Coordinates of C-alpha atoms and ligand atoms in Angstrom, one line a residue:
M21 CA 2.4 26.6 -17.9
A22 CA -0.8 25.3 -16.2
D23 CA -1.1 23.8 -12.8
A24 CA -0.6 20.3 -12.5
K25 CA -3.6 17.8 -13.0
L26 CA -4.6 16.5 -10.0
I27 CA -4.7 12.6 -9.2
D28 CA -8.1 11.9 -7.8
G29 CA -7.3 8.7 -5.5
K30 CA -10.4 8.9 -3.4
G31 CA -12.5 8.7 -6.3
F32 CA -10.4 5.9 -8.1
A33 CA -10.4 3.9 -4.8
A34 CA -14.0 4.6 -4.3
G35 CA -14.5 2.9 -8.1
L36 CA -12.1 0.3 -7.1
R37 CA -14.1 -0.9 -3.9
Q38 CA -17.0 -0.5 -6.4
R39 CA -15.5 -3.1 -8.6
V40 CA -14.3 -5.3 -5.3
A41 CA -18.3 -5.3 -4.1
L42 CA -19.1 -6.6 -7.6
G43 CA -16.5 -9.0 -7.6
V44 CA -17.8 -10.2 -4.4
G45 CA -21.4 -10.7 -5.7
E46 CA -20.2 -12.7 -8.8
I47 CA -18.7 -15.2 -6.1
M48 CA -21.9 -15.3 -4.1
G49 CA -23.8 -15.5 -7.3
K50 CA -21.9 -18.6 -7.8
D51 CA -22.7 -20.4 -4.6
L52 CA -19.1 -19.8 -3.3
P53 CA -17.9 -19.3 0.2
R54 CA -18.3 -15.6 0.9
P55 CA -14.7 -13.7 0.6
G56 CA -13.6 -13.5 4.5
L57 CA -11.2 -11.1 5.6
A58 CA -9.5 -11.5 9.6
T59 CA -7.5 -8.6 11.0
V60 CA -5.6 -8.9 13.7
L61 CA -4.4 -6.4 16.3
V62 CA -2.6 -6.9 19.1
G63 CA -2.4 -4.0 21.9
G64 CA -3.9 -0.7 21.9
D65 CA -1.7 1.4 20.0
P66 CA -4.7 4.1 18.9
A67 CA -3.6 4.9 15.3
S68 CA -3.8 1.4 14.6
Q69 CA -7.0 0.6 16.4
V70 CA -8.3 3.4 13.8
Y71 CA -6.8 1.6 10.7
V72 CA -8.1 -1.7 11.7
K73 CA -11.4 -0.4 12.4
S74 CA -11.7 1.0 9.1
K75 CA -10.3 -2.2 7.0
A76 CA -12.9 -4.3 8.9
K77 CA -15.7 -2.1 8.3
T78 CA -14.8 -1.5 4.4
A79 CA -14.5 -5.3 4.3
A80 CA -18.3 -5.8 5.6
E81 CA -19.2 -2.8 3.5
L82 CA -18.2 -4.7 0.5
G83 CA -20.0 -7.6 1.2
M84 CA -17.0 -9.7 2.7
A85 CA -17.5 -11.3 5.8
S86 CA -15.2 -9.7 8.5
F87 CA -13.3 -11.1 11.6
D88 CA -11.9 -8.7 13.8
H89 CA -9.2 -10.2 16.4
R90 CA -8.3 -7.6 19.0
L91 CA -5.6 -9.3 21.6
P92 CA -4.3 -7.4 24.5
E93 CA -1.0 -6.2 24.6
E94 CA 1.0 -8.8 26.9
T95 CA 0.0 -11.4 24.2
T96 CA 2.7 -13.7 23.8
E97 CA 4.2 -14.8 20.7
A98 CA 2.9 -18.5 20.8
E99 CA -0.8 -17.2 21.4
L100 CA -0.6 -15.2 18.5
L101 CA 1.1 -17.7 16.5
A102 CA -1.4 -20.0 17.5
L103 CA -4.6 -17.4 16.3
I104 CA -2.6 -17.3 13.0
A105 CA -2.2 -21.4 12.6
R106 CA -6.1 -21.2 13.5
L107 CA -6.7 -18.6 10.8
N108 CA -4.9 -19.8 8.3
A109 CA -6.7 -23.4 8.6
D110 CA -10.1 -21.9 8.5
P111 CA -11.9 -21.9 5.1
T112 CA -14.4 -19.1 5.8
I113 CA -11.0 -16.9 5.3
D114 CA -9.5 -15.6 2.4
G115 CA -7.1 -13.1 4.0
I116 CA -5.2 -12.5 7.2
L117 CA -4.1 -8.9 8.2
V118 CA -1.5 -8.6 11.2
Q119 CA -1.4 -4.9 11.8
L120 CA 2.4 -3.8 12.1
P121 CA 4.0 -2.6 14.4
L122 CA 3.6 -5.7 17.0
P123 CA 4.8 -5.0 20.6
R124 CA 8.5 -5.4 20.9
H125 CA 8.4 -8.7 23.0
I126 CA 7.0 -10.4 19.6
D127 CA 9.0 -11.4 16.5
T128 CA 7.2 -9.7 13.5
A129 CA 9.2 -11.8 10.7
K130 CA 8.3 -14.7 12.6
V131 CA 4.9 -13.8 12.6
L132 CA 4.6 -13.0 9.0
L133 CA 6.5 -16.4 8.0
A134 CA 3.6 -18.0 9.8
V135 CA 1.1 -16.4 7.6
D136 CA -0.4 -18.9 4.8
P137 CA 1.2 -17.0 1.8
A138 CA -1.9 -17.7 -0.4
K139 CA -3.9 -15.6 2.9
D140 CA -1.1 -12.6 3.0
V141 CA -3.4 -9.9 1.8
D142 CA -0.7 -7.6 3.0
G143 CA 2.1 -9.0 0.6
F144 CA 4.6 -9.2 3.4
H145 CA 5.5 -12.9 3.4
P146 CA 8.8 -13.5 1.9
L147 CA 7.3 -16.0 -0.6
N148 CA 5.3 -13.1 -1.9
V149 CA 8.3 -10.8 -1.4
G150 CA 10.4 -13.1 -3.6
R151 CA 7.9 -13.5 -6.3
L152 CA 7.4 -9.6 -6.7
A153 CA 11.2 -9.3 -6.6
S154 CA 11.6 -11.9 -9.4
I155 CA 8.5 -11.1 -11.4
A156 CA 8.9 -10.9 -15.5
P157 CA 8.0 -7.8 -17.3
G158 CA 4.3 -7.9 -17.8
A159 CA 3.7 -11.1 -16.0
P160 CA 0.3 -11.1 -14.0
L161 CA 0.4 -10.7 -10.6
D162 CA -1.2 -14.1 -9.1
F163 CA -0.2 -13.4 -5.6
S164 CA -0.4 -10.4 -3.2
V165 CA 1.6 -7.4 -3.2
P166 CA 1.9 -4.5 -0.6
C167 CA -1.2 -2.7 -0.8
T168 CA 0.1 1.2 -0.7
P169 CA 2.4 0.6 -3.9
L170 CA -0.1 -1.2 -5.6
G171 CA -2.3 1.8 -5.4
V172 CA 0.6 3.6 -6.6
S173 CA 1.0 1.5 -9.5
M174 CA -2.6 1.5 -10.4
L175 CA -3.0 5.5 -10.2
L176 CA 0.1 5.9 -12.5
A177 CA -1.6 3.4 -15.2
D178 CA -4.8 5.1 -14.9
V179 CA -3.4 8.8 -15.7
L180 CA -0.8 7.8 -17.9
G181 CA -1.6 4.6 -19.9
S182 CA 1.3 2.6 -20.8
L183 CA 4.3 3.4 -18.3
S184 CA 7.1 1.6 -20.8
G185 CA 10.4 3.7 -21.1
R186 CA 9.6 6.3 -18.4
H187 CA 12.3 7.1 -15.8
A188 CA 10.7 6.3 -12.5
V189 CA 12.7 7.8 -9.7
I190 CA 11.5 6.3 -6.1
V191 CA 12.6 8.5 -3.2
G192 CA 12.6 5.7 0.0
R193 CA 13.6 2.2 0.0
S194 CA 11.4 0.9 2.7
N195 CA 9.9 -2.7 2.3
L196 CA 6.5 -1.4 2.9
V197 CA 6.4 1.3 0.3
G198 CA 9.9 2.1 -1.9
R199 CA 11.0 -1.3 -2.9
P200 CA 7.8 -2.7 -3.9
A201 CA 6.8 0.4 -5.6
A202 CA 10.0 -0.2 -7.6
Q203 CA 9.6 -3.5 -8.2
L204 CA 6.0 -2.9 -9.7
L205 CA 7.3 0.0 -11.9
L206 CA 9.9 -2.3 -13.5
R207 CA 7.3 -4.9 -14.0
A208 CA 5.6 -1.8 -16.0
D209 CA 8.8 -1.6 -18.1
C210 CA 9.9 1.7 -16.4
T211 CA 13.6 2.6 -16.1
V212 CA 13.8 2.5 -12.4
T213 CA 16.2 4.5 -9.5
I214 CA 15.5 3.9 -5.7
T215 CA 16.9 6.7 -4.0
H216 CA 17.3 6.8 -0.2
S217 CA 19.0 9.0 2.5
R218 CA 22.7 8.5 1.4
T219 CA 21.7 9.3 -1.9
R220 CA 24.4 11.8 -3.5
D221 CA 22.5 14.4 -5.5
L222 CA 19.0 13.7 -4.9
P223 CA 17.6 16.7 -6.2
G224 CA 19.3 16.2 -9.6
L225 CA 18.1 12.7 -9.6
C226 CA 14.5 13.9 -9.1
R227 CA 14.7 16.5 -11.8
E228 CA 15.4 13.3 -14.2
A229 CA 12.2 11.7 -13.2
D230 CA 9.1 11.4 -15.8
I231 CA 7.6 9.7 -12.3
L232 CA 8.3 10.6 -9.1
V233 CA 7.5 8.4 -6.2
V234 CA 8.5 9.6 -3.0
A235 CA 7.7 8.0 0.4
I236 CA 10.5 9.1 3.1
G237 CA 8.1 10.6 5.8
K238 CA 9.3 14.6 5.9
P239 CA 6.8 17.1 5.5
D240 CA 7.1 18.9 2.2
F241 CA 10.7 17.7 1.7
V242 CA 10.7 17.5 -2.4
R243 CA 10.5 21.0 -3.6
G244 CA 9.3 22.4 -7.0
D245 CA 12.6 23.1 -8.5
W246 CA 13.4 19.3 -7.9
I247 CA 10.7 18.4 -10.4
K248 CA 11.0 18.0 -14.4
P249 CA 8.1 19.7 -16.2
G250 CA 5.2 17.8 -16.6
A251 CA 6.3 14.7 -14.4
A252 CA 3.8 12.7 -12.6
V253 CA 4.3 13.3 -9.0
V254 CA 3.0 10.5 -6.5
D255 CA 3.5 11.6 -2.7
V256 CA 3.0 9.1 -0.6
G257 CA 4.0 10.6 2.4
I258 CA 1.5 11.7 5.4
N259 CA 2.7 13.7 8.0
R260 CA 1.2 15.7 10.7
V261 CA 1.9 19.2 11.2
P262 CA 0.6 22.0 13.2
G263 CA -1.5 24.2 11.3
A264 CA -2.4 28.3 11.0
D265 CA -5.2 27.4 13.4
G266 CA -3.8 25.6 16.0
K267 CA -5.1 22.5 14.8
S268 CA -3.0 19.7 13.0
R269 CA -2.9 19.1 9.5
L270 CA -1.9 16.6 7.0
V271 CA 0.6 17.3 4.5
G272 CA 2.9 14.9 2.0
D273 CA 6.4 14.8 1.7
V274 CA 6.2 17.1 -1.4
A275 CA 5.8 20.8 -1.5
F276 CA 2.4 20.5 -2.6
D277 CA 2.0 24.2 -3.9
E278 CA 5.6 24.6 -5.3
A279 CA 4.8 21.1 -7.0
L280 CA 1.4 21.8 -8.6
K281 CA 2.9 24.9 -10.6
V282 CA 5.6 22.2 -12.4
A283 CA 4.5 18.7 -12.3
G284 CA 2.2 17.5 -15.3
H285 CA 0.0 15.1 -12.3
L286 CA 0.1 15.1 -9.0
T287 CA -1.3 13.7 -6.2
P288 CA -2.8 15.9 -3.1
V289 CA -2.4 15.1 0.6
P290 CA -4.9 13.9 1.8
G291 CA -7.2 12.2 -0.9
G292 CA -4.4 11.1 -3.0
V293 CA -2.3 7.6 -2.4
G294 CA -4.0 7.2 1.3
P295 CA -7.3 6.0 0.3
M296 CA -5.6 3.3 -2.4
T297 CA -4.2 1.4 0.7
V298 CA -7.3 0.1 2.2
A299 CA -9.1 -0.3 -1.2
C300 CA -5.9 -2.3 -2.3
L301 CA -6.3 -4.5 0.9
M302 CA -9.9 -5.1 -0.4
F303 CA -8.6 -6.3 -3.9
N304 CA -6.1 -8.2 -2.7
T305 CA -8.4 -10.3 -0.5
L306 CA -10.9 -10.6 -3.5
Q307 CA -8.1 -12.1 -5.8
A308 CA -7.2 -14.7 -2.7
A309 CA -10.8 -15.6 -2.4
R310 CA -11.1 -15.8 -6.7
R311 CA -7.8 -18.0 -6.7
R312 CA -9.2 -20.2 -3.9
A313 CA -12.4 -20.5 -6.0
G314 CA -10.4 -21.4 -9.2
L315 CA -11.6 -18.4 -10.7
T316 CA -9.5 -16.2 -13.1
S317 CA -8.1 -13.3 -11.4
A318 CA -8.5 -10.0 -13.0
A319 CA -5.1 -8.5 -13.8
A320 CA -4.1 -5.7 -11.6
Ligands
LIG21 P1 10.5 4.3 6.0 O1 10.3 5.1 7.5 O2 10.1 3.0 6.5 O3 11.3 4.4 5.3 C1 11.6 5.9 4.6 C2 12.5 6.0 3.9 O4 12.9 7.3 3.4 C3 13.8 5.3 4.0 O5 14.4 4.3 2.9 C4 14.8 6.5 4.0 O6 16.3 6.2 3.9 C5 14.4 7.4 2.9 N1 14.6 8.6 3.9 C6 14.6 9.2 5.1 N2 15.1 10.3 5.2 C7 15.6 10.5 3.3 C8 15.9 11.5 3.0 N3 16.3 12.9 3.5 N4 16.3 11.8 1.7 C9 16.0 10.6 1.1 N5 15.4 9.6 1.6 C10 15.0 9.7 2.9 O7 8.6 5.1 5.6 P2 7.7 4.1 5.0 O8 8.3 3.9 3.5 O9 7.0 3.1 5.8 O10 6.9 5.4 5.0 C11 6.9 6.7 4.0 C12 5.9 7.9 4.2 O11 4.7 7.4 3.7 C13 5.5 8.2 5.4 O12 5.1 9.3 5.8 C14 4.3 7.1 6.0 O13 3.2 7.9 6.7 C15 3.8 7.2 4.5 N6 2.8 6.3 4.2 C16 1.8 6.2 3.5 C17 0.8 5.3 3.4 C18 -0.4 5.4 2.8 O14 -1.2 4.4 2.8 N7 -0.8 6.5 1.9 C19 1.2 3.9 4.0 C20 2.2 3.6 4.2 C21 3.6 4.9 4.5 P3 17.0 4.9 4.4 O15 16.6 3.4 4.1 O16 18.5 5.5 3.9 O17 17.1 5.5 5.8

């Protein structure tokens, strides 16, 4: 059997960013306000700093207004909530991204609840979570959904076309990836099985998958012989492991070399799902701006 076709998330994300830039230009051409994204980072976590910087930079590159709010670690919950209230009321801002995790003295649920659902471009507000959980099959996404699973569903639709009737097995049930991925695939008429750390016979269930989405955070966990020949495998995992040269390298949750021999389509790590997350954040921000301007939002 031929090796799996690699799913080019990097290339798809570049195309999506280009479409977002065109969409921003279209809004500007109508003399409407420039779409704006506010990023909020509390504390100095190095990984979070890198993520926030890349999000703010990408927004600016695509022609959006970008507002970067860096707050010290000792910021109180009340101060953060006051900033969010200001951003909610600010007409120049379409999207608010609060970088997680927040310091322990701040109640994350309270903060996510405080973001205006119309500006919740991460799709974490309980109203948007509920909208996704209760969406009808095939209904338009006229609200923001979490960026990484949105990217997963876009990549699958791109390589497979219709997903209707396919059996999707999701490994991982986090609110960030697994659950919303399952709901998006259900909306696309897949038959969905959600699995987690207490699942019995995980390899057996994975072998039944036409589509296998893995998001657990364990390097090379899913083996080649867990994969149905020809299946589409989307590896969301990002794990840093020691490389042969002494430097660290990134690997996914799926044993790549083994999966390559069995799967029909496979995302590499890096260069698969990873680049889709920021691109989808930009897409969500553009959609929020379009909705605010009363323009029809393009279907995801
Ligand atoms: P979480 O730690 O929040 O969730 C992990 C999930 O995996 C849980 O549901 C857990 O089950 C399940 N799990 C853990 N061990 C096993 C096991 N042995 N068998 C079956 N299920 C298991 O992680 P996230 O969802 O936030 O992230 C998952 C991975 O995706 C990470 O590597 C992360 O870095 C990556 N990621 C990548 C992104 C990107 O942009 N590409 C964005 C977000 C995440 P249980 O609920 O039972 O504990």
